[in-house]
Amino acid sequence: IQKLCDRVASSTLLDDRRDAVRALKSLSKKYRLEVGIQAMEHLIHVLQTDRSDSEIIGYALDTLYNVISNDLEEEEQEENSAKQVDDLGSQFTEIFIKQQENVTLLLTLVEEFDFHVRWPGVKLLTSLLKQQGPQVQQIILVSPMGVSRLMDLLADSREVIRNDGVLLLQQLTKSNAAIQKIVAFENAFERLLDIITEEGNSDGGIVVEDCLLLLQNLLKNNNSNQNFFKEGSYIQRMKPWFEVGDDNCGWSAQKVTNLHLMLQLVRVLVSPTNPPGATSSCQKAMFLCGLLQQLCTILMATGVPADILTETINTVSEVIRGCQTNQDYFASVNAPSNPPRPAIVVLLMSMVNERQPFVLRCAVLYCFQCFLYKNQKGQGEIVSTLLPSTIDATGNSVSAGQLLCGGLFSTDSLSNWCAAVALAHALQENATLKEQLLRVQLATSIGNPPVSLLQQCTNILSQGSKVQTRVGLLMLLCTWLSNCSIAVTHFLHNPANVPFLTGQIAENLGEEEQLVQGLCALLLGISIYYNDNSLENYRKEKLKQLIEKRIGRENFIEKLGFISKHELYSRAAQKPQPSFSSPDHMMFDHEFTKLVKELEGVISKAIYKSSEEDKKEEEVKKTLEQHDNIVTHYKKVIREQDQELEELKQRINTLTSQNEQLQATVTQQVSQIQQHKDQYNLLKVQLGKDTQHHNSHGDTLQMNGIQTEEVSKLKEELEEWKNKHELLQGQLKEKDSVIEKLNSSQLEVGATEQSLQTSRFGGLEHSNELQKELEMLRSQIQLQSAEISKLQMENQKLQVMSTAADPIVADSGATAATSSELEARLEQEIKELKSQVKALSEEKESLKQQLDSSNSTVAVLQDKNSRLEREVAESKKEQDDLLVLLADQDQKIAAQKMQLKDFGVAVEDEDDTESGDQGDEDEDGDEEEQD
């Protein structure tokens, strides 16, 4: 090895150095330590100086990989010292990365397209990351374009390099959020999903598994990448992964592994530990793209392997957790049975069946918990199946409530515990359902009267069953009685319950029973804290005296502390999913640990309070409740007034829109009037041209000579013409009378307009426009009268011409012809003028009607506007009065709080009280419903 190292260092010929490096490569597997110690420096020098020869570079990289990597020694680790082998790889890696330039040089070599350089370079870099991950990650991160160079490996057409590139990126992205973000924004999601699709989705080989592991690295606990994945519509591309056929027999081990990782990837996006907003948006996207529906199909399919079915149940659980839309869809899913049964019922049957695998039963419990999480509608549906009015009398179908009761009272302790926890989740933060569940009656045996569910639970508790069963029942009772005074009264009404609890707490039992003692202490504490003193024998003060005499306060508090100090309690408090190594460890539920944390302190304080303090606290509570009721009442009044204001505003907007429509109608009518005027003016111009043409034609006829033999005939025609002329004069007189009527109507219009102006002084603008239109109509009528007078003038001229034509015989024939034509023209013009005058009068009447209707509309709007202004002023005045009252109430509340603080009672700050207004409103609403 020493000689070979010398040849590498001193040989001038490239061939000699290449042969020496090849020889070192062959020795490096067997003599790893010696080659690493003596040759590493020379090999790095070769990488720096001989980059032009890809063959020697490839040999050098392979040699370094053999020295640094531990993969080659896996088979020998059992025989030889494993620690020594591990230390070798780590030490050689440390030597290599001591000079950061070496890693940068390696990144440059990975860019080479030559297979003999790129592939060993990728393997060497992967090995470095395995040995000294964080240090190598930091060097690559600060290297210019370091991560981007490695991303190019995914686009390599050679599958070997692409697949090893995926392995390299797996090591690179471990536990480094900054590199994860860079890789994601280098289009990693698109490339990896393309590879998974090319390889056949879940039917693909180990390459699909590697891609899924890399996707998990990029998305797990990385909110930025999760949001980028959702915004990039990549969730939709996950749906084809879960398309399974009818025949699900004989799945390969690789397919099971792939599908398992795919389900875990979905869970990463909707994990309860993610920010609620991000989880909710992913849940909605999964429902919209059909991914949830596809998962439910797998859930109900036959032949699916047990571990895949378990993981699918867990995945569906987290996809629907806290999302109302998804929870409603899941409630509607039916199993493909005959008759069809709801999926929830089928799953609960598995949960209470002791022959099912333990992990599957845990998964079903988690699914049921997630279905009921923040789902009051679902809680109500489950509890309703237990109520007497809804139970199926025929017994053909099994309901969820019947299954839970069956599990609660079965001989299998695990079924007891699961059913108790499931029922407790149906009551979580729902006081109405806690009261309704008190109505449930159970028929224990033939001939005996039915007993309540609450009584049956306490009966089983007192019979000394298994610890797991008693823990489950005590958790159910604690959840049921907390924040429900009526349930506490029902519990205390049974005279055997309190002596049983005090007897359990007072005994000195073994370590296993300490947990039961702690839960009994918690249940008794809840019975005191939420006691409304409705039962004389079990008032708060009497129960405290009982504890003092039989147990002792200090002993009681110590027993109460057993719960939170228990190891299984700490484990359950970590995450919502129930994960237990064995059925014996199944003791606590995640939501119950929250309840214990909330009640432990207040119960301890309640036990040490004296009766006087209790009385004062109750008085203060009542006073505060009264104040809260008053505040709530005023808030309700203000909300109602706000709604009225909104309605009034909407009415104003409606009236405004109606007014605008009327104005648009008036504008349209004005345009129509303008069109009629234009047509009239055009007809008038045409009439003037025809008159001038006929006048010039008559002059020409007068200048032409006429034969003397026609004189007598012309005289006769002239006489006839004179008669017709007299008729025309009569018609002209009629026309004069029509003109007088028009003038009188014009005066009436003027009077009407004047009265409208005086009545609507300061009115709306569109009425002024109508007045302008009336003025224009008057001017048109004046133009018509002027036109008629002009026609009269022309008629007089014709009369003069006819008198002058008597001594002239030659002109009489032509004049007769002209007069006949003029007569016809005058008759036609008179008819047209009459029709136009009639049309104008009709338009005037319609405009008058529109003006009257608009006046009435304006009056109505003004009336409504004044009424709205009065109502707004009254509501403002009422709001000012309310604000004054609220200020007085705040002062009183502050005074009461000071009294409470003087008594040593913990009082919430003002900010907390304000932030809790909404919750107070909800609670008040619930109390009203109960009443």
JSON list of N, CA, C and O in Angstrom, two decimals, residues 66 210 223 244 292 312 315 322 382 420 538 570 608 623 634 664 677 688 819 824 861 929:
[
{"chain": "A", "resi": 66, "resn": "ASN", "atom": "N", "xyz": [-15.15, 2.93, -0.48]},
{"chain": "A", "resi": 66, "resn": "ASN", "atom": "CA", "xyz": [-14.87, 1.68, 0.23]},
{"chain": "A", "resi": 66, "resn": "ASN", "atom": "C", "xyz": [-14.30, 1.94, 1.62]},
{"chain": "A", "resi": 66, "resn": "ASN", "atom": "O", "xyz": [-14.57, 1.20, 2.57]},
{"chain": "A", "resi": 210, "resn": "ASP", "atom": "N", "xyz": [-38.61, 4.40, -1.74]},
{"chain": "A", "resi": 210, "resn": "ASP", "atom": "CA", "xyz": [-37.61, 5.44, -1.49]},
{"chain": "A", "resi": 210, "resn": "ASP", "atom": "C", "xyz": [-38.19, 6.84, -1.73]},
{"chain": "A", "resi": 210, "resn": "ASP", "atom": "O", "xyz": [-37.94, 7.77, -0.96]},
{"chain": "A", "resi": 223, "resn": "ASN", "atom": "N", "xyz": [-44.32, 22.99, 8.12]},
{"chain": "A", "resi": 223, "resn": "ASN", "atom": "CA", "xyz": [-45.59, 23.64, 7.73]},
{"chain": "A", "resi": 223, "resn": "ASN", "atom": "C", "xyz": [-45.48, 24.34, 6.39]},
{"chain": "A", "resi": 223, "resn": "ASN", "atom": "O", "xyz": [-46.44, 24.37, 5.60]},
{"chain": "A", "resi": 244, "resn": "VAL", "atom": "N", "xyz": [-57.93, 0.43, -5.45]},
{"chain": "A", "resi": 244, "resn": "VAL", "atom": "CA", "xyz": [-57.74, -1.02, -5.31]},
{"chain": "A", "resi": 244, "resn": "VAL", "atom": "C", "xyz": [-58.88, -1.73, -6.02]},
{"chain": "A", "resi": 244, "resn": "VAL", "atom": "O", "xyz": [-60.00, -1.23, -6.09]},
{"chain": "A", "resi": 292, "resn": "LEU", "atom": "N", "xyz": [-60.79, 11.12, 0.34]},
{"chain": "A", "resi": 292, "resn": "LEU", "atom": "CA", "xyz": [-61.46, 10.53, 1.50]},
{"chain": "A", "resi": 292, "resn": "LEU", "atom": "C", "xyz": [-62.41, 9.41, 1.05]},
{"chain": "A", "resi": 292, "resn": "LEU", "atom": "O", "xyz": [-62.47, 8.34, 1.68]},
{"chain": "A", "resi": 312, "resn": "THR", "atom": "N", "xyz": [-55.34, 2.32, 7.42]},
{"chain": "A", "resi": 312, "resn": "THR", "atom": "CA", "xyz": [-56.38, 3.06, 6.71]},
{"chain": "A", "resi": 312, "resn": "THR", "atom": "C", "xyz": [-57.39, 3.66, 7.68]},
{"chain": "A", "resi": 312, "resn": "THR", "atom": "O", "xyz": [-57.82, 4.81, 7.52]},
{"chain": "A", "resi": 315, "resn": "THR", "atom": "N", "xyz": [-55.84, 6.59, 9.24]},
{"chain": "A", "resi": 315, "resn": "THR", "atom": "CA", "xyz": [-55.75, 7.69, 8.28]},
{"chain": "A", "resi": 315, "resn": "THR", "atom": "C", "xyz": [-57.10, 8.38, 8.11]},
{"chain": "A", "resi": 315, "resn": "THR", "atom": "O", "xyz": [-57.19, 9.62, 8.15]},
{"chain": "A", "resi": 322, "resn": "GLY", "atom": "N", "xyz": [-62.38, 16.75, 13.48]},
{"chain": "A", "resi": 322, "resn": "GLY", "atom": "CA", "xyz": [-62.65, 18.18, 13.62]},
{"chain": "A", "resi": 322, "resn": "GLY", "atom": "C", "xyz": [-63.13, 18.87, 12.37]},
{"chain": "A", "resi": 322, "resn": "GLY", "atom": "O", "xyz": [-63.29, 20.08, 12.37]},
{"chain": "A", "resi": 382, "resn": "ILE", "atom": "N", "xyz": [-75.41, 9.63, 17.98]},
{"chain": "A", "resi": 382, "resn": "ILE", "atom": "CA", "xyz": [-75.01, 8.43, 18.73]},
{"chain": "A", "resi": 382, "resn": "ILE", "atom": "C", "xyz": [-75.87, 8.28, 19.98]},
{"chain": "A", "resi": 382, "resn": "ILE", "atom": "O", "xyz": [-76.41, 7.19, 20.28]},
{"chain": "A", "resi": 420, "resn": "ALA", "atom": "N", "xyz": [-66.62, 2.44, 27.23]},
{"chain": "A", "resi": 420, "resn": "ALA", "atom": "CA", "xyz": [-66.75, 3.55, 28.18]},
{"chain": "A", "resi": 420, "resn": "ALA", "atom": "C", "xyz": [-66.11, 4.83, 27.63]},
{"chain": "A", "resi": 420, "resn": "ALA", "atom": "O", "xyz": [-66.69, 5.92, 27.70]},
{"chain": "A", "resi": 538, "resn": "TYR", "atom": "N", "xyz": [-76.95, 15.57, 50.97]},
{"chain": "A", "resi": 538, "resn": "TYR", "atom": "CA", "xyz": [-75.68, 15.55, 50.24]},
{"chain": "A", "resi": 538, "resn": "TYR", "atom": "C", "xyz": [-75.30, 16.96, 49.76]},
{"chain": "A", "resi": 538, "resn": "TYR", "atom": "O", "xyz": [-74.87, 17.14, 48.65]},
{"chain": "A", "resi": 570, "resn": "SER", "atom": "N", "xyz": [-49.18, 10.14, 31.84]},
{"chain": "A", "resi": 570, "resn": "SER", "atom": "CA", "xyz": [-48.25, 11.00, 31.08]},
{"chain": "A", "resi": 570, "resn": "SER", "atom": "C", "xyz": [-48.16, 10.57, 29.63]},
{"chain": "A", "resi": 570, "resn": "SER", "atom": "O", "xyz": [-48.10, 11.41, 28.71]},
{"chain": "A", "resi": 608, "resn": "TYR", "atom": "N", "xyz": [-60.99, 22.64, 50.59]},
{"chain": "A", "resi": 608, "resn": "TYR", "atom": "CA", "xyz": [-60.48, 23.41, 51.73]},
{"chain": "A", "resi": 608, "resn": "TYR", "atom": "C", "xyz": [-61.33, 24.64, 52.05]},
{"chain": "A", "resi": 608, "resn": "TYR", "atom": "O", "xyz": [-61.07, 25.33, 53.03]},
{"chain": "A", "resi": 623, "resn": "THR", "atom": "N", "xyz": [-74.86, 36.70, 41.80]},
{"chain": "A", "resi": 623, "resn": "THR", "atom": "CA", "xyz": [-74.84, 38.10, 41.38]},
{"chain": "A", "resi": 623, "resn": "THR", "atom": "C", "xyz": [-74.20, 38.25, 40.00]},
{"chain": "A", "resi": 623, "resn": "THR", "atom": "O", "xyz": [-74.72, 38.97, 39.12]},
{"chain": "A", "resi": 634, "resn": "TYR", "atom": "N", "xyz": [-79.12, 42.82, 27.25]},
{"chain": "A", "resi": 634, "resn": "TYR", "atom": "CA", "xyz": [-78.88, 44.05, 26.50]},
{"chain": "A", "resi": 634, "resn": "TYR", "atom": "C", "xyz": [-78.15, 43.78, 25.18]},
{"chain": "A", "resi": 634, "resn": "TYR", "atom": "O", "xyz": [-78.40, 44.43, 24.16]},
{"chain": "A", "resi": 664, "resn": "ALA", "atom": "N", "xyz": [-84.98, 56.03, -14.94]},
{"chain": "A", "resi": 664, "resn": "ALA", "atom": "CA", "xyz": [-84.59, 55.46, -16.23]},
{"chain": "A", "resi": 664, "resn": "ALA", "atom": "C", "xyz": [-85.78, 55.39, -17.17]},
{"chain": "A", "resi": 664, "resn": "ALA", "atom": "O", "xyz": [-85.67, 55.67, -18.38]},
{"chain": "A", "resi": 677, "resn": "LYS", "atom": "N", "xyz": [-90.39, 64.31, -32.08]},
{"chain": "A", "resi": 677, "resn": "LYS", "atom": "CA", "xyz": [-90.15, 65.70, -32.53]},
{"chain": "A", "resi": 677, "resn": "LYS", "atom": "C", "xyz": [-89.30, 65.73, -33.78]},
{"chain": "A", "resi": 677, "resn": "LYS", "atom": "O", "xyz": [-89.57, 66.51, -34.71]},
{"chain": "A", "resi": 688, "resn": "GLY", "atom": "N", "xyz": [-92.62, 71.94, -46.69]},
{"chain": "A", "resi": 688, "resn": "GLY", "atom": "CA", "xyz": [-92.19, 73.25, -47.22]},
{"chain": "A", "resi": 688, "resn": "GLY", "atom": "C", "xyz": [-91.62, 73.12, -48.62]},
{"chain": "A", "resi": 688, "resn": "GLY", "atom": "O", "xyz": [-91.87, 73.95, -49.50]},
{"chain": "A", "resi": 819, "resn": "SER", "atom": "N", "xyz": [-105.28, 75.48, -58.84]},
{"chain": "A", "resi": 819, "resn": "SER", "atom": "CA", "xyz": [-106.14, 75.55, -57.64]},
{"chain": "A", "resi": 819, "resn": "SER", "atom": "C", "xyz": [-106.61, 74.15, -57.22]},
{"chain": "A", "resi": 819, "resn": "SER", "atom": "O", "xyz": [-106.71, 73.85, -56.04]},
{"chain": "A", "resi": 824, "resn": "ALA", "atom": "N", "xyz": [-106.23, 69.93, -53.12]},
{"chain": "A", "resi": 824, "resn": "ALA", "atom": "CA", "xyz": [-105.92, 68.59, -52.61]},
{"chain": "A", "resi": 824, "resn": "ALA", "atom": "C", "xyz": [-104.77, 68.62, -51.61]},
{"chain": "A", "resi": 824, "resn": "ALA", "atom": "O", "xyz": [-104.79, 67.95, -50.58]},
{"chain": "A", "resi": 861, "resn": "LEU", "atom": "N", "xyz": [-91.45, 58.45, -1.03]},
{"chain": "A", "resi": 861, "resn": "LEU", "atom": "CA", "xyz": [-90.04, 58.28, -0.65]},
{"chain": "A", "resi": 861, "resn": "LEU", "atom": "C", "xyz": [-89.65, 59.27, 0.44]},
{"chain": "A", "resi": 861, "resn": "LEU", "atom": "O", "xyz": [-88.93, 58.93, 1.38]},
{"chain": "A", "resi": 929, "resn": "GLU", "atom": "N", "xyz": [-82.24, 26.39, 26.77]},
{"chain": "A", "resi": 929, "resn": "GLU", "atom": "CA", "xyz": [-82.80, 25.20, 26.14]},
{"chain": "A", "resi": 929, "resn": "GLU", "atom": "C", "xyz": [-83.18, 24.16, 27.19]},
{"chain": "A", "resi": 929, "resn": "GLU", "atom": "O", "xyz": [-84.21, 23.48, 27.09]}
]
